[in-house]
Amino acid sequence: MIGRKAPPQPQPVETGPRGFDDFELRLGDIMRGERATLGKSLLDVQRELRIKASYIAAIENCDPSAFDTPGFIAGYVRSYARYLNMDPDETFAAFCAESGFVTAHGMSDRASSIKKVEKEPRIGKDPFTEPAMPFAPVGDSVLSQIEPRAIGSTFVLLALVSGIGYGAWSVLQEVQRVQLAPVEQTPVVLSDLDPITAANPPRESEVPDGIVVAGVFDPPRNEALDRLYRPEALDVPVLVARDAPISTLDPSTVGSYAHQLHKDEIALREQVQIATAEPDPVVGPTVPKVLEDAAPGVVMVAVRPAWVRVRAADGSVIFEGIMNGGDTYEVPMTQDPATLRVGESGAVYFAVNGQTYGPAGPRGSVTSKLALSVDHLTQTYALAEPTADEDLARVVAELNSAEVAAPSPTSE
């Protein structure tokens, strides 16, 4: 016969005093104690007996409603009793007594599988986070798995990545930026232009709005070169005929036929030429002159050993050392004049435009912050007298003799 569930019978309630050992030991407590003695969990029993863990828990709780087929309850209970080393028949009898389960005929409806009414599925229920098994542990919530330290580390990592990306972008922008620097050499394209047109740039009224005109002689925009001396452009270029040396020759006075003319006629021609002669044209370069002549510079001349230091307008030292007698130093021409500090002021003179001025100060004295400009030196010092200083006369004579002995570059 196959078991079936019978309605539980009401138990009479006993009233009266009870002792400390007067309690009812139920089947589930015994089974759980035996299973704990073996050190087995519900999943271990399920793996060894091939019975669902939910059925094992239902046997311990004496709950026949958890089984899908009531006909297999007796076999499950007896198999689990033998696994716990208990008497199968007594265990099944105790299970039927506590749960009210009775056997049923094999052909009856009670012996067949129980058809459970399907419930509507719950929306948003996850079988892994909310399992239906009563013995399975409840999963942790999403918020409980978030650690504040992990959030702080994430923000630090994002800030670091953002900083590195911004730095790389800034470096890439600087590398790709094109900067133009002025050079002393004229570009090939500008060297082919007409210098006369470049010397006379168009007026501002003739240039359309929004257009910047740049000429060959525009000063560079770099502030580092503003201290260099630059000649100014002439208002009108000085033009010289290319064949002037040949076209100005007179065959009657120069050449093989000059001796055939009468001497009186030659003398008369010379007098007429002298009376009506114009200044000889200056034989210059074949290109027009568009810049003024360079301004006269300043040359320091030492007649005796003296320590000197020359500083630029920005304070940098451009020359420092001991100048012996006869040594000269050409002061660079800059927009702002350089300054001089000399230990032996009576031994240093200044040559400006072929004339000598000085000395810088009395003998044995120190001179500081002396502006080496043409205007300042010519207004502060008088012309030097070679007779007042024998060393100055000797040095001037040596320099003049050296200039005369030096071959001229145009003498060939």
Coordinates of C-alpha atoms in Angstrom, one line a residue:
M1 CA 0.0 0.0 0.0
I2 CA 1.2 3.6 -0.8
G3 CA 0.9 6.0 2.1
R4 CA -1.4 9.0 2.1
K5 CA -1.8 11.9 4.4
A6 CA -4.6 11.8 6.9
P7 CA -6.0 14.8 8.8
P8 CA -4.2 15.2 12.1
Q9 CA -6.2 14.0 15.2
P10 CA -6.5 16.5 18.1
Q11 CA -4.3 15.5 21.0
P12 CA -5.6 15.8 24.6
V13 CA -3.8 18.5 26.5
E14 CA -2.4 17.3 29.8
T15 CA -2.2 19.8 32.6
G16 CA -0.3 19.4 35.8
P17 CA 3.2 19.8 37.3
R18 CA 6.1 18.5 35.1
G19 CA 9.7 17.7 36.0
F20 CA 12.9 19.0 34.5
D21 CA 13.3 15.8 32.4
D22 CA 9.6 15.7 31.5
F23 CA 9.8 16.8 27.8
E24 CA 8.8 15.3 24.5
L25 CA 11.7 14.2 22.2
R26 CA 10.6 14.6 18.6
L27 CA 11.9 12.7 15.5
G28 CA 13.4 15.8 13.9
D29 CA 15.6 16.5 17.0
I30 CA 16.9 12.9 17.0
M31 CA 17.7 13.0 13.3
R32 CA 19.4 16.3 13.5
G33 CA 21.5 15.1 16.4
E34 CA 22.5 12.0 14.6
R35 CA 23.4 14.0 11.5
A36 CA 25.5 16.4 13.6
T37 CA 27.2 13.4 15.2
L38 CA 28.3 12.2 11.8
G39 CA 29.4 15.8 10.9
K40 CA 27.2 15.9 7.7
S41 CA 25.3 18.8 6.3
L42 CA 22.1 18.7 4.2
L43 CA 24.2 19.0 1.0
D44 CA 26.5 16.2 2.1
V45 CA 23.4 13.9 2.6
Q46 CA 22.0 15.0 -0.8
R47 CA 25.3 14.1 -2.5
E48 CA 25.6 10.7 -0.8
L49 CA 21.9 9.5 -0.8
R50 CA 20.9 11.2 -4.1
I51 CA 17.9 12.7 -2.3
K52 CA 17.1 16.4 -2.5
A53 CA 18.2 18.5 0.5
S54 CA 14.7 20.0 0.6
Y55 CA 13.3 16.4 1.1
I56 CA 15.8 15.7 3.9
A57 CA 14.8 18.9 5.7
A58 CA 11.1 18.0 5.2
I59 CA 11.8 14.6 6.8
E60 CA 13.4 16.2 9.8
N61 CA 10.6 18.7 10.1
C62 CA 7.9 15.9 9.6
D63 CA 6.4 17.9 6.7
P64 CA 4.9 15.6 4.0
S65 CA 3.6 18.6 2.0
A66 CA 7.2 19.3 0.7
F67 CA 7.2 16.1 -1.4
D68 CA 6.0 16.1 -5.0
T69 CA 4.9 12.4 -4.9
P70 CA 3.6 11.0 -1.5
G71 CA 4.3 7.4 -2.6
F72 CA 8.1 8.0 -2.3
I73 CA 7.9 9.3 1.3
A74 CA 8.2 5.9 3.0
G75 CA 11.3 5.0 0.9
Y76 CA 12.9 8.4 1.6
V77 CA 12.3 8.2 5.3
R78 CA 13.7 4.6 5.6
S79 CA 16.8 5.4 3.5
Y80 CA 17.6 8.4 5.6
A81 CA 17.0 6.3 8.8
R82 CA 19.5 3.7 7.6
Y83 CA 22.0 6.4 6.7
L84 CA 21.8 7.7 10.3
N85 CA 22.1 4.1 11.8
M86 CA 18.5 4.2 13.0
D87 CA 15.7 1.6 12.8
P88 CA 13.9 2.3 9.5
D89 CA 10.5 0.9 10.7
E90 CA 10.5 2.7 14.0
T91 CA 11.6 5.9 12.3
F92 CA 8.9 5.7 9.7
A93 CA 6.3 5.0 12.4
A94 CA 7.4 8.0 14.4
F95 CA 7.3 10.1 11.2
C96 CA 3.7 9.0 10.5
A97 CA 2.7 9.6 14.1
E98 CA 4.1 13.2 14.2
S99 CA 3.1 14.3 10.7
G100 CA -0.3 12.4 10.5
F101 CA 0.9 10.7 7.3
V102 CA -0.9 7.4 6.4
T103 CA -0.4 5.1 3.5
A104 CA -2.9 5.1 0.6
H105 CA -3.9 2.6 -2.1
G106 CA -1.6 2.6 -5.2
M107 CA -4.4 3.3 -7.6
S108 CA -5.9 6.2 -5.6
D109 CA -5.5 9.8 -6.4
R110 CA -3.7 10.4 -3.2
A111 CA -0.9 8.1 -4.3
S112 CA -0.2 10.1 -7.5
S113 CA 1.9 13.2 -7.8
I114 CA 0.5 16.3 -6.3
K115 CA -0.3 18.9 -8.9
K116 CA 0.7 22.2 -7.5
V117 CA -1.0 25.4 -8.7
E118 CA 1.5 27.5 -10.6
K119 CA 1.9 30.9 -9.1
E120 CA 2.5 33.9 -11.1
P121 CA 6.2 34.6 -11.3
R122 CA 7.4 37.5 -9.2
I123 CA 8.8 40.3 -11.3
G124 CA 12.4 41.1 -10.6
K125 CA 13.1 37.9 -8.6
D126 CA 16.5 36.4 -9.2
P127 CA 16.7 32.6 -8.5
F128 CA 20.4 32.9 -7.6
T129 CA 20.1 35.8 -5.1
E130 CA 16.7 34.6 -3.7
P131 CA 16.7 30.8 -3.9
A132 CA 13.5 28.8 -2.9
M133 CA 15.5 26.3 -0.8
P134 CA 15.0 27.0 2.9
F135 CA 18.5 25.7 3.8
A136 CA 20.4 27.9 1.3
P137 CA 21.9 31.0 2.7
V138 CA 20.5 34.4 1.7
G139 CA 22.7 36.3 -0.6
D140 CA 24.2 39.7 0.3
S141 CA 22.7 42.9 -1.1
V142 CA 24.4 45.0 -3.7
L143 CA 25.1 47.9 -1.3
S144 CA 26.7 45.6 1.3
Q145 CA 29.3 44.6 -1.3
I146 CA 30.5 48.2 -1.9
E147 CA 33.5 49.3 0.2
P148 CA 34.1 53.0 0.8
R149 CA 37.9 52.5 0.4
A150 CA 37.3 51.0 -3.0
I151 CA 35.3 54.1 -4.0
G152 CA 38.1 56.4 -2.8
S153 CA 40.7 54.4 -4.7
T154 CA 38.6 54.6 -7.9
F155 CA 38.3 58.4 -7.6
V156 CA 42.1 58.7 -7.1
L157 CA 42.7 56.5 -10.1
L158 CA 40.4 58.5 -12.3
A159 CA 42.1 61.8 -11.2
L160 CA 45.5 60.3 -12.0
V161 CA 44.5 59.1 -15.4
S162 CA 42.9 62.5 -16.1
G163 CA 46.0 64.4 -15.1
I164 CA 48.3 62.2 -17.2
G165 CA 46.0 62.6 -20.2
Y166 CA 45.8 66.4 -19.8
G167 CA 49.6 66.6 -19.5
A168 CA 50.2 64.5 -22.6
W169 CA 47.7 66.7 -24.5
S170 CA 49.5 69.9 -23.4
V171 CA 52.9 68.5 -24.4
L172 CA 51.5 67.5 -27.8
Q173 CA 50.1 71.0 -28.4
E174 CA 53.5 72.5 -27.5
V175 CA 55.4 70.1 -29.8
Q176 CA 53.1 70.8 -32.8
R177 CA 53.2 74.6 -32.3
V178 CA 55.3 76.4 -35.0
Q179 CA 57.4 79.3 -33.8
L180 CA 59.3 81.7 -36.2
A181 CA 62.6 83.2 -35.1
P182 CA 64.4 86.0 -37.0
V183 CA 67.7 85.1 -38.6
E184 CA 70.5 87.3 -39.9
Q185 CA 70.6 85.7 -43.3
T186 CA 68.0 87.1 -45.8
P187 CA 65.7 84.3 -47.1
V188 CA 66.1 83.4 -50.8
V189 CA 62.7 84.5 -51.7
L190 CA 63.2 88.0 -50.2
S191 CA 66.7 88.4 -51.7
D192 CA 65.2 88.2 -55.2
L193 CA 62.8 91.2 -54.5
D194 CA 63.5 94.7 -55.6
P195 CA 65.3 96.6 -52.8
I196 CA 64.0 99.9 -53.9
T197 CA 60.4 98.8 -53.6
A198 CA 61.2 97.2 -50.2
A199 CA 62.8 100.4 -49.0
N200 CA 59.6 102.5 -49.7
P201 CA 56.8 100.5 -48.1
P202 CA 53.2 101.5 -48.8
R203 CA 51.5 103.9 -46.5
E204 CA 49.0 102.8 -44.0
S205 CA 46.2 104.5 -45.8
E206 CA 47.0 102.5 -49.0
V207 CA 46.9 99.1 -47.2
P208 CA 43.5 97.5 -46.9
D209 CA 42.2 96.7 -43.4
G210 CA 43.2 93.4 -41.9
I211 CA 46.4 93.1 -44.0
V212 CA 49.9 93.3 -42.4
V213 CA 52.7 94.5 -44.7
A214 CA 56.1 93.0 -44.0
G215 CA 59.2 94.3 -45.9
V216 CA 62.8 93.1 -46.2
F217 CA 64.0 95.7 -43.7
D218 CA 61.3 95.3 -41.1
P219 CA 62.9 94.9 -37.6
P220 CA 62.6 91.4 -36.2
R221 CA 60.0 90.8 -33.5
N222 CA 62.4 88.9 -31.2
E223 CA 63.1 91.1 -28.1
A224 CA 66.5 89.5 -27.7
L225 CA 67.8 91.3 -30.9
D226 CA 66.4 94.8 -30.0
R227 CA 69.7 95.7 -28.4
L228 CA 71.7 95.3 -31.6
Y229 CA 72.5 98.4 -33.7
R230 CA 70.7 98.7 -37.0
P231 CA 71.3 101.4 -39.7
E232 CA 68.2 103.3 -40.7
A233 CA 66.9 103.2 -44.3
L234 CA 67.4 106.2 -46.6
D235 CA 64.4 108.2 -47.8
V236 CA 65.8 108.1 -51.4
P237 CA 68.2 105.4 -52.6
V238 CA 71.6 106.5 -54.0
L239 CA 71.8 105.2 -57.5
V240 CA 75.2 104.8 -59.4
A241 CA 75.4 104.0 -63.0
R242 CA 76.7 100.5 -63.6
D243 CA 79.1 101.6 -66.4
A244 CA 80.2 104.9 -64.7
P245 CA 83.9 104.1 -64.7
I246 CA 83.9 103.5 -68.5
S247 CA 81.4 106.1 -69.6
T248 CA 83.2 109.0 -67.9
L249 CA 86.5 108.4 -69.7
D250 CA 87.7 111.0 -72.3
P251 CA 89.6 109.5 -75.3
S252 CA 91.2 112.9 -76.0
T253 CA 93.0 112.9 -72.7
V254 CA 93.5 109.2 -72.0
G255 CA 94.7 106.5 -74.4
S256 CA 96.9 106.2 -77.4
Y257 CA 95.4 109.2 -79.4
A258 CA 96.0 111.7 -76.6
H259 CA 99.5 112.7 -77.9
Q260 CA 98.2 113.7 -81.4
L261 CA 96.3 116.8 -80.1
H262 CA 98.0 120.1 -79.9
K263 CA 99.4 121.0 -76.5
D264 CA 97.5 124.3 -76.4
E265 CA 94.3 122.6 -77.2
I266 CA 94.9 120.1 -74.5
A267 CA 95.7 122.8 -72.0
L268 CA 92.5 124.7 -73.0
R269 CA 90.4 121.5 -72.7
E270 CA 91.9 120.9 -69.2
Q271 CA 91.1 124.5 -68.1
V272 CA 87.5 124.2 -69.4
Q273 CA 87.1 120.8 -67.7
I274 CA 88.4 122.2 -64.4
A275 CA 86.1 125.2 -64.6
T276 CA 83.0 123.2 -65.4
A277 CA 83.9 119.9 -63.8
E278 CA 81.6 118.2 -61.4
P279 CA 82.6 116.0 -58.6
D280 CA 83.7 112.6 -59.8
P281 CA 81.0 110.1 -59.4
V282 CA 81.6 107.7 -56.6
V283 CA 82.3 104.2 -57.9
G284 CA 80.2 102.0 -55.7
P285 CA 78.4 98.7 -55.8
T286 CA 76.0 97.8 -58.6
V287 CA 73.0 97.7 -56.2
P288 CA 71.4 100.9 -54.9
K289 CA 72.4 102.1 -51.4
V290 CA 69.3 102.1 -49.2
L291 CA 70.9 102.2 -45.7
E292 CA 72.9 104.9 -44.0
D293 CA 76.5 104.5 -43.2
A294 CA 77.3 102.8 -39.9
A295 CA 77.7 105.0 -36.9
P296 CA 81.2 105.5 -35.4
G297 CA 82.1 103.1 -32.7
V298 CA 84.1 103.2 -29.5
V299 CA 87.5 101.5 -29.2
M300 CA 89.2 101.2 -25.8
V301 CA 93.0 101.6 -26.0
A302 CA 95.3 100.6 -23.1
V303 CA 98.7 102.3 -22.7
R304 CA 99.6 100.4 -19.6
P305 CA 98.4 97.2 -17.9
A306 CA 94.9 97.7 -16.5
W307 CA 92.1 95.4 -15.4
V308 CA 88.8 96.2 -17.1
R309 CA 85.2 94.8 -17.0
V310 CA 82.5 95.7 -19.6
R311 CA 78.9 95.0 -18.8
A312 CA 75.9 95.1 -21.2
A313 CA 72.8 97.0 -20.4
D314 CA 71.1 93.9 -18.9
G315 CA 74.0 93.4 -16.5
S316 CA 75.8 90.5 -18.2
V317 CA 79.6 90.6 -18.5
I318 CA 80.7 90.8 -22.2
F319 CA 84.4 91.4 -21.6
E320 CA 86.6 91.0 -18.5
G321 CA 90.4 90.8 -18.3
I322 CA 93.7 92.6 -18.1
M323 CA 94.6 94.8 -21.1
N324 CA 98.3 95.3 -21.5
G325 CA 100.0 98.3 -23.1
G326 CA 99.0 98.5 -26.8
D327 CA 95.9 96.2 -26.5
T328 CA 92.6 97.5 -27.9
Y329 CA 89.0 96.4 -27.5
E330 CA 86.1 97.4 -29.8
V331 CA 83.0 98.0 -27.8
P332 CA 79.9 96.4 -29.4
M333 CA 77.3 98.8 -30.7
T334 CA 74.1 98.2 -28.9
Q335 CA 70.8 100.1 -28.5
D336 CA 71.7 100.8 -24.8
P337 CA 75.3 101.6 -24.1
A338 CA 77.5 99.3 -22.2
T339 CA 79.2 100.3 -18.9
L340 CA 82.9 100.1 -17.9
R341 CA 84.7 99.4 -14.7
V342 CA 88.5 99.9 -14.7
G343 CA 91.1 99.5 -12.0
E344 CA 93.8 101.7 -13.4
S345 CA 91.8 104.6 -14.9
G346 CA 94.9 106.6 -16.1
A347 CA 95.9 103.7 -18.4
V348 CA 92.7 103.5 -20.6
Y349 CA 91.8 105.9 -23.4
F350 CA 89.0 105.9 -25.9
A351 CA 89.2 106.2 -29.8
V352 CA 86.1 107.7 -31.3
N353 CA 85.9 108.4 -35.1
G354 CA 89.7 108.6 -35.5
Q355 CA 90.3 110.8 -32.4
T356 CA 91.5 109.8 -28.9
Y357 CA 89.7 110.9 -25.7
G358 CA 90.7 110.4 -22.1
P359 CA 92.0 109.1 -20.0
A360 CA 89.1 107.4 -18.1
G361 CA 90.3 108.9 -14.8
P362 CA 93.4 109.8 -12.7
R363 CA 96.2 107.4 -12.3
G364 CA 95.7 104.8 -9.5
S365 CA 91.9 105.4 -9.2
V366 CA 89.0 103.1 -10.0
T367 CA 86.2 104.2 -12.4
S368 CA 82.8 102.5 -12.3
K369 CA 79.6 102.6 -14.3
L370 CA 81.1 104.6 -17.2
A371 CA 78.7 104.7 -20.2
L372 CA 80.6 103.7 -23.3
S373 CA 78.5 105.7 -25.8
V374 CA 79.9 108.2 -28.4
D375 CA 77.9 111.1 -27.1
H376 CA 78.8 110.5 -23.4
L377 CA 82.5 110.1 -24.0
T378 CA 82.9 113.1 -26.4
Q379 CA 81.0 115.4 -24.0
T380 CA 82.7 114.1 -20.8
Y381 CA 86.3 113.8 -21.9
A382 CA 88.6 116.2 -23.9
L383 CA 90.9 115.2 -26.7
A384 CA 94.0 113.4 -25.3
E385 CA 97.4 115.1 -25.5
P386 CA 100.1 112.7 -26.6
T387 CA 102.8 114.9 -25.1
A388 CA 101.2 114.6 -21.6
D389 CA 101.6 110.8 -21.6
E390 CA 104.7 109.2 -23.1
D391 CA 103.0 105.8 -23.1
L392 CA 100.0 107.2 -25.1
A393 CA 102.4 108.7 -27.7
R394 CA 104.2 105.4 -28.1
V395 CA 101.0 103.3 -28.4
V396 CA 99.4 105.8 -30.9
A397 CA 102.6 105.7 -33.0
E398 CA 102.7 101.9 -33.0
L399 CA 99.0 101.6 -34.0
N400 CA 99.4 104.1 -36.8
S401 CA 102.5 102.3 -38.2
A402 CA 100.6 99.0 -38.0
E403 CA 97.8 100.5 -40.1
V404 CA 100.1 101.8 -42.7
A405 CA 102.0 98.5 -42.9
A406 CA 98.8 96.5 -43.3
P407 CA 98.0 95.8 -47.0
S408 CA 94.8 97.4 -48.3
P409 CA 92.1 95.0 -49.5
T410 CA 91.6 97.1 -52.7
S411 CA 95.3 97.6 -53.6
E412 CA 95.5 94.5 -55.8

